[in-house]
mmCIF file of N, CA and C in Angstrom:
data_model
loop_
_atom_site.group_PDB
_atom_site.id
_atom_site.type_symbol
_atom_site.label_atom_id
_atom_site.label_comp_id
_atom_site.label_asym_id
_atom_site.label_seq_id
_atom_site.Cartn_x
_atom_site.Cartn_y
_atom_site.Cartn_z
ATOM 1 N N UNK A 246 25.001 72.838 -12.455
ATOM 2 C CA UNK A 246 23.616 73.068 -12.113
ATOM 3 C C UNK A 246 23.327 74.558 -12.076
ATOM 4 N N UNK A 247 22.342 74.876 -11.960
ATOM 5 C CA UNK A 247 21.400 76.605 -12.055
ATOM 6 C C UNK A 247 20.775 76.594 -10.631
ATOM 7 N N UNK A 248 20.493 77.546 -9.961
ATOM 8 C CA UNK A 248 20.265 77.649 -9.516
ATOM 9 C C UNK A 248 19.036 79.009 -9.776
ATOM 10 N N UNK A 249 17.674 79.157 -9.127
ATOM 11 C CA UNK A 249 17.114 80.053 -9.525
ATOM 12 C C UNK A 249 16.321 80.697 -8.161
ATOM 13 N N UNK A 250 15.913 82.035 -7.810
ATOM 14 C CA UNK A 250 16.474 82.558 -6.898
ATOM 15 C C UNK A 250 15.139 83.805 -6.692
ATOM 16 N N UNK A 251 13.496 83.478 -6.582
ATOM 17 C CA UNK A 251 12.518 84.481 -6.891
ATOM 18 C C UNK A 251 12.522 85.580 -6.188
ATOM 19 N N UNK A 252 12.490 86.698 -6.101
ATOM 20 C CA UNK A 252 11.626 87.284 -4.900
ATOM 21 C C UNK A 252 10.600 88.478 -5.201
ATOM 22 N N UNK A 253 10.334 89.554 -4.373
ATOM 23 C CA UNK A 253 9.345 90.073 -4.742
ATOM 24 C C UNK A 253 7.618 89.817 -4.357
ATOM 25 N N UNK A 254 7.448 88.619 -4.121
ATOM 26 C CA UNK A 254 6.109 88.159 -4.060
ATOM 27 C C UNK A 254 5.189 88.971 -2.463
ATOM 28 N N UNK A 255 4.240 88.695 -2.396
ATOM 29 C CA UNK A 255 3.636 89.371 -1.471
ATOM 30 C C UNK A 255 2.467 89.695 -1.069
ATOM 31 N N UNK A 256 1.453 90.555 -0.463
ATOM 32 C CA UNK A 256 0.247 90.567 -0.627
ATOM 33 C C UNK A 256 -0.537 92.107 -1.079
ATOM 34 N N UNK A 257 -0.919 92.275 -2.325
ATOM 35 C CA UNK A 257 -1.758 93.384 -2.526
ATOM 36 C C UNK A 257 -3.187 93.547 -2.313
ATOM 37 N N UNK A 258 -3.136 94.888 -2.438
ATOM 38 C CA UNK A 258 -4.598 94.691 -3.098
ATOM 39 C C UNK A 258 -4.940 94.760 -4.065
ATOM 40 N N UNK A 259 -5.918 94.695 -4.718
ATOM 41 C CA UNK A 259 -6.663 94.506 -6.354
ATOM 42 C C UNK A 259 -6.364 95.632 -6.641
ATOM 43 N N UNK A 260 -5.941 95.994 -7.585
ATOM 44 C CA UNK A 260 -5.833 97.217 -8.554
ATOM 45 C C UNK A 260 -4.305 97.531 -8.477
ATOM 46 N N UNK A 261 -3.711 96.367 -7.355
ATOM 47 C CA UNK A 261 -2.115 97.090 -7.313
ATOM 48 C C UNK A 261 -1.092 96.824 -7.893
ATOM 49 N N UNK A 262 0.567 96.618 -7.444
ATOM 50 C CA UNK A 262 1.815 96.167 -8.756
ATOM 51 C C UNK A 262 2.320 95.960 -7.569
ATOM 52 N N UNK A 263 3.215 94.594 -8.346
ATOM 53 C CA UNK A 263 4.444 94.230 -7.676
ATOM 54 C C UNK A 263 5.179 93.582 -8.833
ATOM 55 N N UNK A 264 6.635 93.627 -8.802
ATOM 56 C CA UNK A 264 7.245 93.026 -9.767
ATOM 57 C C UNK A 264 8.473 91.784 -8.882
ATOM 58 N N UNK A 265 8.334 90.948 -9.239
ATOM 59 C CA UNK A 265 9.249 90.110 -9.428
ATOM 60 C C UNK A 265 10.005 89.708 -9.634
ATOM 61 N N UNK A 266 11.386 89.596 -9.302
ATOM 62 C CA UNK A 266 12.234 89.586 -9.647
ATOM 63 C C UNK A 266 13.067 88.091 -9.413
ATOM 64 N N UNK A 267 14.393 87.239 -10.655
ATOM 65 C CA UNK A 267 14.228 85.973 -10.257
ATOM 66 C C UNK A 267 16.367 86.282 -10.931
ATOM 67 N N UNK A 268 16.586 85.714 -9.988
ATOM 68 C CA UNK A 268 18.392 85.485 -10.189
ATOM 69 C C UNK A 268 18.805 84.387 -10.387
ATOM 70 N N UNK A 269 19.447 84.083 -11.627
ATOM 71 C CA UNK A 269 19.807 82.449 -12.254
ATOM 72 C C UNK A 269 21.202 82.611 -11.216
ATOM 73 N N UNK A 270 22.168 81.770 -10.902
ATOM 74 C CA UNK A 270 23.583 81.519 -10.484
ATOM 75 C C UNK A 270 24.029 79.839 -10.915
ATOM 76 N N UNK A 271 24.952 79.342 -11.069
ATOM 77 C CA UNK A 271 25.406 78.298 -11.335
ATOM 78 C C UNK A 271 26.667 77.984 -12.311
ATOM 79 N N UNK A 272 26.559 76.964 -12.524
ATOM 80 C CA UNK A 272 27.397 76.714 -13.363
ATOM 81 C C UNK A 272 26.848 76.854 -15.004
ATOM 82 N N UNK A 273 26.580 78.165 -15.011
ATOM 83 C CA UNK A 273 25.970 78.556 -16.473
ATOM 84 C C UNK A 273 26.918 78.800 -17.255
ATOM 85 N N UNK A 274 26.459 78.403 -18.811
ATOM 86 C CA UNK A 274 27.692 78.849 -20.259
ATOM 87 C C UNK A 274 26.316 79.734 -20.728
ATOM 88 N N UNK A 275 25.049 79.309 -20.715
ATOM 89 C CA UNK A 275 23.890 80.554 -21.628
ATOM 90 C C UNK A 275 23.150 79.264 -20.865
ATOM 91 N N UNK A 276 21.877 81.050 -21.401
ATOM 92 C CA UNK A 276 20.389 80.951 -20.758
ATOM 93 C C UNK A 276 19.749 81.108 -22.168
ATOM 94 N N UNK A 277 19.229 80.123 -22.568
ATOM 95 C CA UNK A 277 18.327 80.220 -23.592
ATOM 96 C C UNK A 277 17.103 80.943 -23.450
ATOM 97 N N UNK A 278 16.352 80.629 -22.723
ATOM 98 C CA UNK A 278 14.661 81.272 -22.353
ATOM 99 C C UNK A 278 14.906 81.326 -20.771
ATOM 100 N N UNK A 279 14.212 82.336 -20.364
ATOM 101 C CA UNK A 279 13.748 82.675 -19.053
ATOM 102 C C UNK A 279 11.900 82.886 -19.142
ATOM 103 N N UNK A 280 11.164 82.383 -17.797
ATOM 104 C CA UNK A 280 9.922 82.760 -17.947
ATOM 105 C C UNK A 280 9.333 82.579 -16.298
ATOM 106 N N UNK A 281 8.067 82.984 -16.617
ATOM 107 C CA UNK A 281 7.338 83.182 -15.274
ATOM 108 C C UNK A 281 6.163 82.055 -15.945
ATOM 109 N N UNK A 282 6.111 81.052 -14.586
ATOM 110 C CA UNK A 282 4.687 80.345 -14.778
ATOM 111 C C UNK A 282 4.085 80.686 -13.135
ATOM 112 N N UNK A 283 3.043 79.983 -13.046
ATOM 113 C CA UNK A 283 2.259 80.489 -11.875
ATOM 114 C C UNK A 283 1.003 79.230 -11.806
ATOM 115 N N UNK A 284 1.015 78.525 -10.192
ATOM 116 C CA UNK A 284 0.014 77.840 -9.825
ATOM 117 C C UNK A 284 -0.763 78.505 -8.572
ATOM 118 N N UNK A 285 -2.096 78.049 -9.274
ATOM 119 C CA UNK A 285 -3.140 78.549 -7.883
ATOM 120 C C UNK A 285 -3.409 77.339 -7.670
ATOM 121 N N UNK A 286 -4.226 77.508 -6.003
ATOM 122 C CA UNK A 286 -4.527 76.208 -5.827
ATOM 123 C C UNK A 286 -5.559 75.423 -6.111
ATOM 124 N N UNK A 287 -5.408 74.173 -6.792
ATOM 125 C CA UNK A 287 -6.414 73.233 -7.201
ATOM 126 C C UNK A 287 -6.274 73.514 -8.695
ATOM 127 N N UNK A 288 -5.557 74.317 -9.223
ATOM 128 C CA UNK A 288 -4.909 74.404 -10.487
ATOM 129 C C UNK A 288 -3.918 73.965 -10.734
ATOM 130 N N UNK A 289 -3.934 73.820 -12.224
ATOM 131 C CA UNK A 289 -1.901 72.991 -12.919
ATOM 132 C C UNK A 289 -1.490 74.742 -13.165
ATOM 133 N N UNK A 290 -0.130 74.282 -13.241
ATOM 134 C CA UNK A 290 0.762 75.375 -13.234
ATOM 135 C C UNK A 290 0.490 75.852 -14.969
ATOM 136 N N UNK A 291 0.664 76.943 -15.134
ATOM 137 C CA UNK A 291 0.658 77.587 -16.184
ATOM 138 C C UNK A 291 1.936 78.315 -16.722
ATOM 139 N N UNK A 292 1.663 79.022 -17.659
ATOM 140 C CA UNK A 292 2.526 79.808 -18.399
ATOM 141 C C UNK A 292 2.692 81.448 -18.368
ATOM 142 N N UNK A 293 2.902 82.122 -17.293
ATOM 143 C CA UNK A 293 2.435 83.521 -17.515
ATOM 144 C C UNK A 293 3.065 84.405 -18.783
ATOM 145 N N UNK A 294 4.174 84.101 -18.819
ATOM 146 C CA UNK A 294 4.962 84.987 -19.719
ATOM 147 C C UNK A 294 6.239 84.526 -20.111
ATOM 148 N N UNK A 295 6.818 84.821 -21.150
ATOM 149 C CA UNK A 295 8.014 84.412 -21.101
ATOM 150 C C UNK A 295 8.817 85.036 -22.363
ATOM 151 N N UNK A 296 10.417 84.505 -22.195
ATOM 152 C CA UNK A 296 11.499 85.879 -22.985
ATOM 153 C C UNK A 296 12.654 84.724 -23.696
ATOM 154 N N UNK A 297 13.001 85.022 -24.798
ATOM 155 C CA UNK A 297 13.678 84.416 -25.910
ATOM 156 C C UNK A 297 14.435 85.476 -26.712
ATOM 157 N N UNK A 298 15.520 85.096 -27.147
ATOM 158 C CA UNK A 298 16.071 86.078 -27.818
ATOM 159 C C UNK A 298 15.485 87.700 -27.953
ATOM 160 N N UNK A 299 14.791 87.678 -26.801
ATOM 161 C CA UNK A 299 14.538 89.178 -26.731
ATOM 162 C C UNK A 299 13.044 89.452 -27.405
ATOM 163 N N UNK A 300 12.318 88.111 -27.911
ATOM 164 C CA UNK A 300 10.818 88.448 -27.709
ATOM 165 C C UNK A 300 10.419 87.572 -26.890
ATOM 166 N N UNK A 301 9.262 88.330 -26.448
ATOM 167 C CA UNK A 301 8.463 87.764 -25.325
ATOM 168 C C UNK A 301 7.080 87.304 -26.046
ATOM 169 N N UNK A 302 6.200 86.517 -25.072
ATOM 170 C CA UNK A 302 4.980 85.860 -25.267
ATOM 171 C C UNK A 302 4.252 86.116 -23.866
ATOM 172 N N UNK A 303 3.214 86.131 -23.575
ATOM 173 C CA UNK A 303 2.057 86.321 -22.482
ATOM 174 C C UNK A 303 0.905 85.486 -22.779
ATOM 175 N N UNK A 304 0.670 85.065 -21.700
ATOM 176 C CA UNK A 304 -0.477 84.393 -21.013
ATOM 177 C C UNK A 304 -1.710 85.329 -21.822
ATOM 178 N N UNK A 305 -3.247 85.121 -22.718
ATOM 179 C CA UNK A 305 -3.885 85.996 -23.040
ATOM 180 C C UNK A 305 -4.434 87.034 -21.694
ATOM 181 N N UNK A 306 -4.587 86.195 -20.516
ATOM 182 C CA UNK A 306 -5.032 86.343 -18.862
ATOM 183 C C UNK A 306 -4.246 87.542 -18.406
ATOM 184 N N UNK A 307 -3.067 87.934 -18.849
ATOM 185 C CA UNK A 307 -2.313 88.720 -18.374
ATOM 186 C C UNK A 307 -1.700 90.143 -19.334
ATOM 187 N N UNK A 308 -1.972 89.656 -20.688
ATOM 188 C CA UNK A 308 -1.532 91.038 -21.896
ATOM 189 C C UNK A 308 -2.056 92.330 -21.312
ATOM 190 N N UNK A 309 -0.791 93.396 -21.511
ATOM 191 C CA UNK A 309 -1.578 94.620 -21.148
ATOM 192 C C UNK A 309 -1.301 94.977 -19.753
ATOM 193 N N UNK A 310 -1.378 93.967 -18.931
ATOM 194 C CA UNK A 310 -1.148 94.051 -17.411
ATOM 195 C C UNK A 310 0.482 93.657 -17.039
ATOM 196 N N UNK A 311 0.946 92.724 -17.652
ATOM 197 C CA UNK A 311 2.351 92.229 -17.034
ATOM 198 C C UNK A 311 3.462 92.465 -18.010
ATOM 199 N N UNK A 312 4.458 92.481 -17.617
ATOM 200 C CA UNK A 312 5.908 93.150 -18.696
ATOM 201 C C UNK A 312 6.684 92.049 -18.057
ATOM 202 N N UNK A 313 7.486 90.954 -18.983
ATOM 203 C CA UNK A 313 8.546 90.445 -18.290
ATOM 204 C C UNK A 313 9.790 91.225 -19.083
ATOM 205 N N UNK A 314 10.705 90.854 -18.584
ATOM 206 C CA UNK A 314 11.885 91.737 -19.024
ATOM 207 C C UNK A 314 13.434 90.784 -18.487
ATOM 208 N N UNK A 315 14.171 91.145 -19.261
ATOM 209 C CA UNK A 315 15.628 90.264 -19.102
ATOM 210 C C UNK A 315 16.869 90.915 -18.815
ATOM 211 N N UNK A 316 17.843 91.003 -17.655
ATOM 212 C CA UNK A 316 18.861 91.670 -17.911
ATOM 213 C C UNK A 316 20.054 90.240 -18.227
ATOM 214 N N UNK A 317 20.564 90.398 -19.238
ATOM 215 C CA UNK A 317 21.128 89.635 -20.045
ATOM 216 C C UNK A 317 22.550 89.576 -19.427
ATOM 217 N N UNK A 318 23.085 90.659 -18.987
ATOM 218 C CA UNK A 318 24.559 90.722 -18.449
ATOM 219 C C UNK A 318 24.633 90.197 -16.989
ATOM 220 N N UNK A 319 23.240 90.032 -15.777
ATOM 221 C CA UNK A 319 23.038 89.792 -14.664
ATOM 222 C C UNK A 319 22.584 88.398 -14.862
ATOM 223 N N UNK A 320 21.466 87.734 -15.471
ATOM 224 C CA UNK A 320 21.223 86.583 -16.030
ATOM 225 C C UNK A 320 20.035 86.745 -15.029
ATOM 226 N N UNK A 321 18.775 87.872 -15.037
ATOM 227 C CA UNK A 321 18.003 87.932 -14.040
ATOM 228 C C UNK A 321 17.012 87.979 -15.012
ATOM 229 N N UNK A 322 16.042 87.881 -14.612
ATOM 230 C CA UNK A 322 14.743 88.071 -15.242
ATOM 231 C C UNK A 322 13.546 88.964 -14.635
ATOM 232 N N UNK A 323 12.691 89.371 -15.114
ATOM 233 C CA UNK A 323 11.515 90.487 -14.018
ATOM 234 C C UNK A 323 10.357 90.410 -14.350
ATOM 235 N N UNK A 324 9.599 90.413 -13.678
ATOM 236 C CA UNK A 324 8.060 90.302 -13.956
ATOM 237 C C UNK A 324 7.588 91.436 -13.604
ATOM 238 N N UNK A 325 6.879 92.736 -14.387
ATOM 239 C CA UNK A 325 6.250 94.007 -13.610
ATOM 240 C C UNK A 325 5.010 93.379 -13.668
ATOM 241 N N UNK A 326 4.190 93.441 -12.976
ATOM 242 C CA UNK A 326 2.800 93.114 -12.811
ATOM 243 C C UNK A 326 1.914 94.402 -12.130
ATOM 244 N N UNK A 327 0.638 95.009 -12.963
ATOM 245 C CA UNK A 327 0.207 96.024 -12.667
ATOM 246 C C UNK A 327 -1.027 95.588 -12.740
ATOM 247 N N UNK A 328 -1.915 96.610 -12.556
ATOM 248 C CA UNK A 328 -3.845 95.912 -12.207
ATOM 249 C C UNK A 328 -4.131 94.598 -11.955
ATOM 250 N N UNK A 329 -3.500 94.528 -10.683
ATOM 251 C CA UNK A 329 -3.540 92.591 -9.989
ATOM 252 C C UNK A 329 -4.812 92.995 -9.847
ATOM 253 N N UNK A 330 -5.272 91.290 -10.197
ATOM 254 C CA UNK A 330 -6.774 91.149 -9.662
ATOM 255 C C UNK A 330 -6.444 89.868 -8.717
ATOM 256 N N UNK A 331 -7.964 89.533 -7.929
ATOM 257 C CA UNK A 331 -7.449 88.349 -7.243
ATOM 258 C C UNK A 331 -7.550 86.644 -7.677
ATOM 259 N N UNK A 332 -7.895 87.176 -9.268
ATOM 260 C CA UNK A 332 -7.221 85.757 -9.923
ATOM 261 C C UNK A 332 -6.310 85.423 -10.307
ATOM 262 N N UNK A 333 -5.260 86.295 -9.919
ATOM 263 C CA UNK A 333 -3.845 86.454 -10.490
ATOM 264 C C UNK A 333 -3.081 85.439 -9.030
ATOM 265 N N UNK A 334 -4.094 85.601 -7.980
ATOM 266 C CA UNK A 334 -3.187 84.921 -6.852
ATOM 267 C C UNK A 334 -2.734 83.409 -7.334
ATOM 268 N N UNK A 335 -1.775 83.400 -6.940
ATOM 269 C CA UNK A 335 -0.923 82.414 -7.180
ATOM 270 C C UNK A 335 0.637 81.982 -6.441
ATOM 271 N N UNK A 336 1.573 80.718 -6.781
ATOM 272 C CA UNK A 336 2.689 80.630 -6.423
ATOM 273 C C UNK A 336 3.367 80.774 -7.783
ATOM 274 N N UNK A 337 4.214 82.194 -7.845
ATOM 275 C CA UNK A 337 4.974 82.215 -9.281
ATOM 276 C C UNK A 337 6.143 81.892 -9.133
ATOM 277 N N UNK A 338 6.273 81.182 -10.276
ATOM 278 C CA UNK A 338 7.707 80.304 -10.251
ATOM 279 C C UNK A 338 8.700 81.147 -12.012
ATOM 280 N N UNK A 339 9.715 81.265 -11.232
ATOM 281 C CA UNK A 339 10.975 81.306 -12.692
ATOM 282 C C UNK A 339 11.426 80.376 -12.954
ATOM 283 N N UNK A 340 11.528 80.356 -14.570
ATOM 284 C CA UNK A 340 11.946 78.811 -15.128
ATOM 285 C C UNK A 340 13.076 79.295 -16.037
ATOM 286 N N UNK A 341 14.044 78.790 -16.264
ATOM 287 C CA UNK A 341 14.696 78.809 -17.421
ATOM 288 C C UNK A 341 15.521 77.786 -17.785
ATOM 289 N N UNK A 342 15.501 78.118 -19.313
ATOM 290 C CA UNK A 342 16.498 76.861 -19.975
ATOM 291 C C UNK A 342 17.666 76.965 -20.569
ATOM 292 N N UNK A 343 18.463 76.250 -19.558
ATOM 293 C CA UNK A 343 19.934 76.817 -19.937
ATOM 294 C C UNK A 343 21.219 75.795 -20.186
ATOM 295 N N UNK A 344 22.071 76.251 -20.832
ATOM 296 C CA UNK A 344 23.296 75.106 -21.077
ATOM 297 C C UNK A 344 24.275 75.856 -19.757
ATOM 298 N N UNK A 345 24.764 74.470 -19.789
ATOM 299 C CA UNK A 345 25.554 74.724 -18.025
ATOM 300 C C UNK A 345 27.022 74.247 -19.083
ATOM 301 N N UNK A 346 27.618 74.938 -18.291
ATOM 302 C CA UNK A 346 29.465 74.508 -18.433
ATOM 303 C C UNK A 346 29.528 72.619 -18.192
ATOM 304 N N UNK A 347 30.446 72.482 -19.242
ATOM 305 C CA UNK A 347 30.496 70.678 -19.323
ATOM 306 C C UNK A 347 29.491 69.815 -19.332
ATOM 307 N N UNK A 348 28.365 70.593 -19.990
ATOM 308 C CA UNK A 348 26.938 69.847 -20.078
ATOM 309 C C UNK A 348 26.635 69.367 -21.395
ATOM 310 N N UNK A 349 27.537 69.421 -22.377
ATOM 311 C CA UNK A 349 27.979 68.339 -23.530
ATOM 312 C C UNK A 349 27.110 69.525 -24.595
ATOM 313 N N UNK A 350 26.431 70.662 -24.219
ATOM 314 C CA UNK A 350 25.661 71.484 -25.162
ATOM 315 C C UNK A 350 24.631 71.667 -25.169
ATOM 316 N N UNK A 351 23.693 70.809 -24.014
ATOM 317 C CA UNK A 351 22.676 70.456 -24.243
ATOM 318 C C UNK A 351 21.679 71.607 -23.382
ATOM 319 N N UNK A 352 20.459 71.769 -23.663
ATOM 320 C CA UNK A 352 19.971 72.426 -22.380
ATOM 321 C C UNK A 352 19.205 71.748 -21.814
ATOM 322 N N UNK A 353 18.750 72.471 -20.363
ATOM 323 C CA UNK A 353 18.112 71.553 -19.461
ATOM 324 C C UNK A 353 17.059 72.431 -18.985
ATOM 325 N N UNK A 354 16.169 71.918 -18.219
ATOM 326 C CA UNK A 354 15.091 73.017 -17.589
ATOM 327 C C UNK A 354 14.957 73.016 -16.015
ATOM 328 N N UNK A 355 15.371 74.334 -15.859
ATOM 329 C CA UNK A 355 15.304 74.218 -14.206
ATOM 330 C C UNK A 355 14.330 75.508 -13.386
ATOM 331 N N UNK A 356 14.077 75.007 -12.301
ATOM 332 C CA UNK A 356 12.939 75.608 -11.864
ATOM 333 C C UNK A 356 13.159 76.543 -10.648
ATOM 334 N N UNK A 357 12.818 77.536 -10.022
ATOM 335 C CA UNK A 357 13.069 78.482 -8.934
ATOM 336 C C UNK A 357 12.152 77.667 -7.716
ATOM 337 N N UNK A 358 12.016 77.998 -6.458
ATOM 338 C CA UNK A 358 10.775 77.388 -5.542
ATOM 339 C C UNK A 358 9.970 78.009 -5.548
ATOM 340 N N UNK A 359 9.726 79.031 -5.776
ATOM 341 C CA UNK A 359 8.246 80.042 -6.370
ATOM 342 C C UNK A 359 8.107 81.351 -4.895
ATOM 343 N N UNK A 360 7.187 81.792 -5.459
ATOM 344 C CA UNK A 360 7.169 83.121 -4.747
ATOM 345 C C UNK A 360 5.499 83.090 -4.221
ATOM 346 N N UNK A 361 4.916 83.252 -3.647
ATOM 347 C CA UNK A 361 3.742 83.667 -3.433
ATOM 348 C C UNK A 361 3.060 84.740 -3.549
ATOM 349 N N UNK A 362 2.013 85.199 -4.763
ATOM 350 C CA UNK A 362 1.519 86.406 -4.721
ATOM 351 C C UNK A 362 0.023 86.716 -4.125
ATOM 352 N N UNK A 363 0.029 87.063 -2.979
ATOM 353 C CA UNK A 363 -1.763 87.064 -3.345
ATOM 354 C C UNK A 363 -2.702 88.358 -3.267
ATOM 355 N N UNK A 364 -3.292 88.566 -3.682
ATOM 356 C CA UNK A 364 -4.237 89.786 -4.550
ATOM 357 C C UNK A 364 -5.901 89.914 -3.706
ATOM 358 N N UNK A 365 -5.770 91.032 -2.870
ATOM 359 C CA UNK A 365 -7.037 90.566 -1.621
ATOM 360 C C UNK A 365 -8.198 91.815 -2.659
ATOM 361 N N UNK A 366 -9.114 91.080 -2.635
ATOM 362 C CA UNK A 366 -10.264 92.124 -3.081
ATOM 363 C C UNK A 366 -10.701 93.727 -2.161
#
């Protein structure tokens, strides 16, 4: 199993940065994709960003403003997030998909418990 591990989250104000930071541990052989999704409330969870062989993809909501980033030798992942607004508040969650030791090859998708960000006007 993976285990995934957020922190970072917190309360700004509008115009500010916090980055995120999320630690895989387990019984990992590889991490295929790492990513950041994010639910507000009375919303479905989304997609903020996310990292693959070393390219990334973004949310259109977030280009320009957020950098995810991968340290490959730690098996961590990072979210910089800069000019929060307060639609950005949310619970951000790290996801990744990974083959675990004696898991026949396969990958699986596992989820962090999320972080809370919220963004005060």
């Amino acid at each position: 199993q993976v285990q995934l591990v957020e922190s970072g989250g917190g309360l700004v104000q509008a115009g500010g940065s916090l980055r995120l930071s999320c630690a895989a541990s387990g019984s990992i052989y590889s991490i295929v994709a790492m990513a950041w999704y994010r639910q507000a409330p009375g919303k479905e969870r989304e997609l903020v960003a996310g990292i693959r062989d070393g390219t990334s993809n973004y949310a259109d909501s977030v280009k320009g403003r957020f950098t995810i980033s991968r340290d490959y030798h730690r098996d961590k992942v990072y979210l910089e997030m800069n000019d929060l607004t307060p639609e950005d508040t949310a619970v951000y969650y790290c996801f990744a998909q990974a083959v675990i030791e004696g898991g026949g090859g396969y990958d699986y998708d596992y989820w962090g418990q999320g972080t809370q960000v919220t963004v005060s006007s």
